[in-house]
Coordinates of C-alpha atoms and ligand atoms in Angstrom, one line a residue:
M1 CA 0.0 0.0 0.0
D2 CA 1.2 3.5 -0.8
E3 CA 1.2 4.8 2.8
T4 CA 3.0 8.1 2.2
P5 CA 2.3 9.2 -1.4
T6 CA 3.6 12.7 -0.8
G7 CA 6.8 11.0 0.5
T8 CA 6.6 12.7 3.8
Q9 CA 3.1 12.8 5.3
P10 CA 1.2 9.9 6.7
A11 CA -2.5 9.7 5.7
T12 CA -3.9 10.8 9.1
S13 CA -1.9 14.1 9.0
R14 CA -3.4 15.0 5.6
I15 CA -7.0 14.6 6.8
D16 CA -8.5 18.1 6.9
T17 CA -11.6 17.8 9.1
S18 CA -12.6 21.5 8.6
V19 CA -13.6 20.9 4.9
A20 CA -16.3 18.5 3.7
H21 CA -15.0 15.6 1.7
P22 CA -17.2 13.4 -0.6
A23 CA -16.0 10.1 1.0
R24 CA -17.0 11.2 4.5
R25 CA -20.2 12.9 3.4
Y26 CA -21.2 9.6 1.6
D27 CA -20.2 7.7 4.7
Y28 CA -22.7 9.9 6.7
F29 CA -25.4 9.2 4.1
L30 CA -24.8 5.5 4.5
G31 CA -25.0 5.7 8.3
G32 CA -21.3 5.3 8.9
K33 CA -19.2 6.9 11.7
D34 CA -16.2 8.2 9.7
N35 CA -17.4 11.7 9.2
F36 CA -16.9 15.1 10.9
A37 CA -19.0 18.2 11.5
A38 CA -18.0 19.9 8.2
D39 CA -19.1 16.7 6.3
R40 CA -22.4 16.4 8.1
E41 CA -23.2 20.1 7.6
S42 CA -22.4 19.8 3.9
A43 CA -24.5 16.6 3.7
D44 CA -27.4 18.3 5.5
R45 CA -27.2 21.3 3.0
M46 CA -27.3 18.8 0.2
M47 CA -30.3 17.0 1.8
T48 CA -32.3 20.3 1.9
A49 CA -31.9 20.2 -1.9
L50 CA -32.1 16.4 -2.3
P51 CA -34.0 15.0 0.7
T52 CA -33.6 11.4 -0.6
A53 CA -29.8 11.6 -0.6
R54 CA -29.6 8.7 1.8
V55 CA -31.8 6.5 -0.3
S56 CA -29.7 7.4 -3.3
A57 CA -26.4 6.4 -1.5
L58 CA -27.9 3.1 -0.4
E59 CA -29.3 2.3 -3.8
N60 CA -25.9 3.2 -5.4
R61 CA -24.3 0.5 -3.1
R62 CA -27.0 -1.9 -4.2
F63 CA -26.1 -1.2 -7.8
L64 CA -22.4 -1.7 -7.1
R65 CA -23.2 -5.1 -5.6
R66 CA -25.4 -6.2 -8.5
A67 CA -22.9 -5.1 -11.1
V68 CA -20.0 -6.9 -9.4
E69 CA -22.1 -10.0 -8.9
H70 CA -22.9 -10.0 -12.6
L71 CA -19.3 -9.4 -13.7
A72 CA -17.7 -11.9 -11.4
G73 CA -20.5 -14.4 -12.2
E74 CA -22.0 -14.6 -15.7
A75 CA -19.3 -12.4 -17.3
G76 CA -16.4 -14.2 -15.8
I77 CA -14.4 -11.1 -14.8
R78 CA -11.5 -11.8 -12.4
Q79 CA -9.9 -8.3 -12.2
F80 CA -11.4 -5.0 -10.8
L81 CA -10.0 -1.5 -10.8
D82 CA -12.3 0.4 -8.4
I83 CA -11.6 4.1 -8.6
G84 CA -13.3 6.4 -6.1
S85 CA -13.7 3.3 -3.9
G86 CA -14.8 5.3 -0.8
I87 CA -14.5 4.5 2.9
P88 CA -14.7 0.7 3.3
T89 CA -18.3 -0.3 3.4
S90 CA -19.1 -4.0 3.6
P91 CA -19.6 -5.7 1.3
N92 CA -16.7 -4.1 -0.5
T93 CA -16.0 -4.9 -4.1
H94 CA -13.4 -7.7 -3.3
E95 CA -15.8 -9.3 -0.8
I96 CA -18.6 -9.5 -3.4
A97 CA -16.3 -10.6 -6.2
Q98 CA -14.3 -13.2 -4.1
G99 CA -17.6 -14.5 -2.7
I100 CA -18.2 -15.7 -6.3
A101 CA -14.7 -16.1 -7.6
P102 CA -12.1 -16.5 -4.8
D103 CA -9.3 -15.8 -7.2
A104 CA -10.6 -12.3 -8.0
R105 CA -8.0 -9.5 -7.8
V106 CA -9.1 -5.9 -6.9
V107 CA -7.2 -2.6 -6.8
Y108 CA -8.9 0.2 -5.0
V109 CA -8.1 3.8 -5.7
D110 CA -9.2 7.0 -3.9
N111 CA -7.7 10.4 -3.4
D112 CA -9.1 11.0 0.1
P113 CA -6.6 10.5 2.9
I114 CA -9.4 9.2 5.2
V115 CA -9.9 6.3 2.7
L116 CA -6.2 5.6 2.8
A117 CA -6.3 5.7 6.6
H118 CA -9.0 3.0 6.5
A119 CA -7.5 1.0 3.6
R120 CA -6.5 -1.9 5.8
A121 CA -10.2 -3.0 5.7
L122 CA -9.9 -3.3 1.9
L123 CA -6.7 -5.5 2.1
T124 CA -8.5 -8.5 3.4
S125 CA -8.3 -10.6 0.3
G126 CA -8.8 -14.4 0.5
P127 CA -5.6 -16.4 -0.2
E128 CA -6.5 -17.2 -3.8
G129 CA -7.1 -13.6 -4.8
A130 CA -5.4 -10.3 -4.1
T131 CA -6.3 -6.7 -3.2
A132 CA -4.3 -3.5 -3.2
Y133 CA -5.0 0.1 -2.4
V134 CA -3.5 3.1 -4.3
D135 CA -3.7 6.6 -3.1
A136 CA -4.2 8.5 -6.3
D137 CA -6.5 11.0 -8.1
L138 CA -8.7 10.1 -11.1
R139 CA -7.4 13.3 -12.6
E140 CA -4.0 11.5 -13.0
P141 CA -5.1 8.4 -15.0
R142 CA -1.6 7.6 -16.3
R143 CA -0.2 7.7 -12.8
I144 CA -2.9 5.1 -11.8
L145 CA -2.1 2.9 -14.8
E146 CA 1.6 3.0 -14.2
H147 CA 1.4 2.5 -10.4
P148 CA 3.4 -0.6 -9.3
D149 CA 0.5 -1.8 -7.1
V150 CA -1.8 -1.7 -10.2
R151 CA 0.8 -3.4 -12.4
G152 CA 1.6 -5.9 -9.7
T153 CA -2.0 -6.9 -8.9
L154 CA -3.7 -6.7 -12.3
D155 CA -2.7 -8.1 -15.7
L156 CA -3.9 -5.4 -18.1
S157 CA -3.5 -7.8 -21.0
Q158 CA -6.6 -9.6 -19.6
P159 CA -10.1 -8.2 -19.1
V160 CA -10.6 -5.8 -16.2
A161 CA -13.8 -4.2 -14.8
L162 CA -13.0 -0.5 -14.4
M163 CA -15.4 0.8 -11.7
L164 CA -16.3 4.5 -11.7
V165 CA -19.2 4.2 -9.3
A166 CA -20.5 7.5 -8.0
V167 CA -17.3 9.4 -8.7
L168 CA -17.5 11.2 -12.0
H169 CA -20.1 13.6 -10.7
F170 CA -17.2 15.1 -8.6
I171 CA -15.4 16.1 -11.8
P172 CA -16.7 19.3 -13.4
D173 CA -17.0 19.7 -17.2
T174 CA -14.1 22.1 -17.0
D175 CA -11.9 19.2 -16.0
D176 CA -13.1 17.2 -19.0
P177 CA -14.2 13.9 -17.4
R178 CA -14.4 12.0 -20.7
G179 CA -10.8 13.1 -21.6
L180 CA -9.7 12.0 -18.1
I181 CA -11.1 8.5 -18.4
A182 CA -10.1 8.0 -22.0
P183 CA -6.6 6.7 -21.1
L184 CA -8.1 4.3 -18.6
I185 CA -10.5 2.9 -21.1
Q186 CA -7.9 2.7 -23.8
A187 CA -5.7 0.6 -21.4
L188 CA -8.4 -2.0 -21.0
A189 CA -8.1 -5.3 -22.9
P190 CA -11.1 -6.4 -25.2
G191 CA -13.7 -8.0 -23.1
S192 CA -13.2 -5.5 -20.2
Y193 CA -16.1 -3.5 -18.8
L194 CA -16.8 -0.1 -17.4
V195 CA -19.1 0.1 -14.4
L196 CA -20.6 3.5 -14.2
S197 CA -23.1 5.2 -11.9
H198 CA -23.7 9.0 -11.9
A199 CA -26.0 11.5 -10.3
T200 CA -28.6 13.2 -12.4
L201 CA -31.4 15.7 -12.0
D202 CA -33.3 14.5 -15.1
F203 CA -36.1 13.1 -13.0
M204 CA -36.9 16.3 -11.3
P205 CA -39.1 19.2 -12.5
A206 CA -36.9 21.7 -14.4
R207 CA -37.3 24.5 -11.9
A208 CA -36.5 22.3 -8.9
A209 CA -33.5 20.9 -10.8
E210 CA -32.1 24.4 -11.4
H211 CA -32.4 25.2 -7.7
I212 CA -30.7 22.0 -6.7
R213 CA -27.9 22.4 -9.3
S214 CA -27.0 25.8 -7.7
L215 CA -26.9 24.2 -4.2
T216 CA -25.0 21.1 -5.1
S217 CA -22.4 22.7 -7.3
A218 CA -21.4 24.8 -4.3
E219 CA -20.7 21.5 -2.6
G220 CA -18.5 20.3 -5.6
F221 CA -21.1 17.9 -6.9
Y222 CA -22.1 18.0 -10.5
P223 CA -25.1 15.9 -11.6
R224 CA -25.3 15.5 -15.4
P225 CA -28.2 15.0 -17.8
R226 CA -28.5 11.7 -19.7
A227 CA -26.7 13.0 -22.8
G228 CA -23.6 14.0 -20.7
I229 CA -23.5 10.5 -19.1
E230 CA -23.9 8.8 -22.6
T231 CA -20.8 10.8 -23.6
L232 CA -18.9 9.1 -20.8
L233 CA -19.9 5.8 -22.3
S234 CA -19.2 6.6 -25.9
G235 CA -17.5 3.9 -27.9
L236 CA -18.6 1.2 -25.4
D237 CA -21.3 -1.3 -25.6
P238 CA -23.7 -1.2 -22.6
V239 CA -25.0 -4.6 -21.6
D240 CA -28.7 -5.2 -21.0
P241 CA -30.6 -3.1 -19.8
G242 CA -28.4 -0.3 -21.0
L243 CA -28.1 3.1 -19.3
V244 CA -31.1 3.2 -16.9
P245 CA -32.1 4.8 -13.6
T246 CA -29.9 3.2 -11.0
P247 CA -32.7 1.4 -9.1
E248 CA -33.7 -0.3 -12.4
W249 CA -30.4 -1.9 -13.4
R250 CA -31.0 -5.7 -13.1
L251 CA -33.3 -5.3 -10.2
Q252 CA -34.9 -8.7 -10.5
R253 CA -33.5 -10.0 -7.2
E254 CA -34.1 -6.8 -5.2
P255 CA -36.9 -6.7 -2.7
A256 CA -40.0 -4.6 -3.7
P257 CA -41.1 -1.9 -3.5
R258 CA -38.2 -0.2 -5.3
P259 CA -37.5 3.5 -4.8
S260 CA -38.4 5.7 -7.7
A261 CA -35.9 7.1 -10.3
A262 CA -36.5 10.6 -8.8
D263 CA -35.7 9.5 -5.3
V264 CA -32.4 8.0 -6.4
A265 CA -31.5 10.7 -8.9
G266 CA -28.9 8.6 -10.7
Y267 CA -28.2 6.6 -13.8
A268 CA -26.2 3.4 -14.0
A269 CA -24.7 1.2 -16.7
V270 CA -22.2 -1.6 -17.3
A271 CA -20.6 -1.3 -20.7
R272 CA -18.3 -3.7 -22.5
V273 CA -15.1 -2.8 -24.2
A274 CA -15.1 -4.4 -27.7
Ligands
SAM1 C1 -19.7 8.9 -3.3 S1 -18.3 8.0 -3.0 C2 -18.5 6.5 -3.9 C3 -17.8 5.3 -3.2 C4 -18.1 4.0 -4.0 N1 -17.5 4.1 -5.3 C5 -19.5 3.7 -4.0 O1 -20.1 3.9 -5.1 O2 -20.1 3.3 -3.0 C6 -17.1 8.9 -4.0 C7 -15.7 8.6 -3.7 O3 -14.9 9.1 -4.8 C8 -13.7 9.7 -4.3 N2 -13.2 10.7 -5.2 C9 -13.8 11.9 -5.5 N3 -13.1 12.5 -6.4 C10 -12.0 11.7 -6.7 C11 -10.9 11.9 -7.5 N4 -10.7 13.0 -8.3 N5 -10.0 10.9 -7.6 C12 -10.1 9.8 -6.8 N6 -11.2 9.6 -6.0 C13 -12.1 10.6 -5.9 C14 -14.1 10.3 -3.0 O4 -13.0 10.4 -2.1 C15 -15.1 9.2 -2.5 O5 -14.5 8.2 -1.7

């Protein structure tokens, strides 16, 4: 594990509790304990705009589980690169994948030092598989691809599931999210997959959406319309049922009633690399 990516500072000394961070805010939405006052205040501000944010976070985790189950099961994927992995929340990607395929190998990547501080909980691979954690930023895709823990854990000549689950909505258009993920997608062998979930305001009335957009962008959160999310998937082949509201992606085994698309405010897809 890359304990001191800056070369000098351990993870805990880089944790700034005075500023809200997406990983800790999401942890608060999920009912976790790894969050601070600034995160909770930011989360509460977001919940005045999106009162169902907790439902949305829980449904996003459910999508992640269904997608990994599908990939490790029917699709036969044995390698996962989970970028924006978040504070460990069981079942984590490797627990789901190795529950189906004990030899699955998973590399987690996040840029938040609190995730690094908790990364040990992600390094609990079974003996037949492997896990690694890399402290890196999605804005530096080449650094991720060249990282020795990525190269040492994954064989990029074989299919990999690249997981960008609830992370790209933290990248504004000005940072060119499609351009950032292009090198990652180009590095994937044929038969790989992209797992994507992304916040949207498409299911809200237009005036409410405009109000919410102004509140959430102040929190560094940028929901996108369907067309913007389709752009992120361009050149890839979404598997059935395509890009759909998150609670609707392969929902067959989920208990009813399901939350509505508006409550979850997200799209999800799993797309194949030809
Ligand atoms: C909402 S959480 C999602 C966690 C997990 N993927 C899930 O869906 O349950 C978003 C995560 O992305 C991370 N993140 C945000 N921007 C990032 C970036 N530029 N590079 C790497 N990680 C980032 C945050 O630190 C946080 O842990």
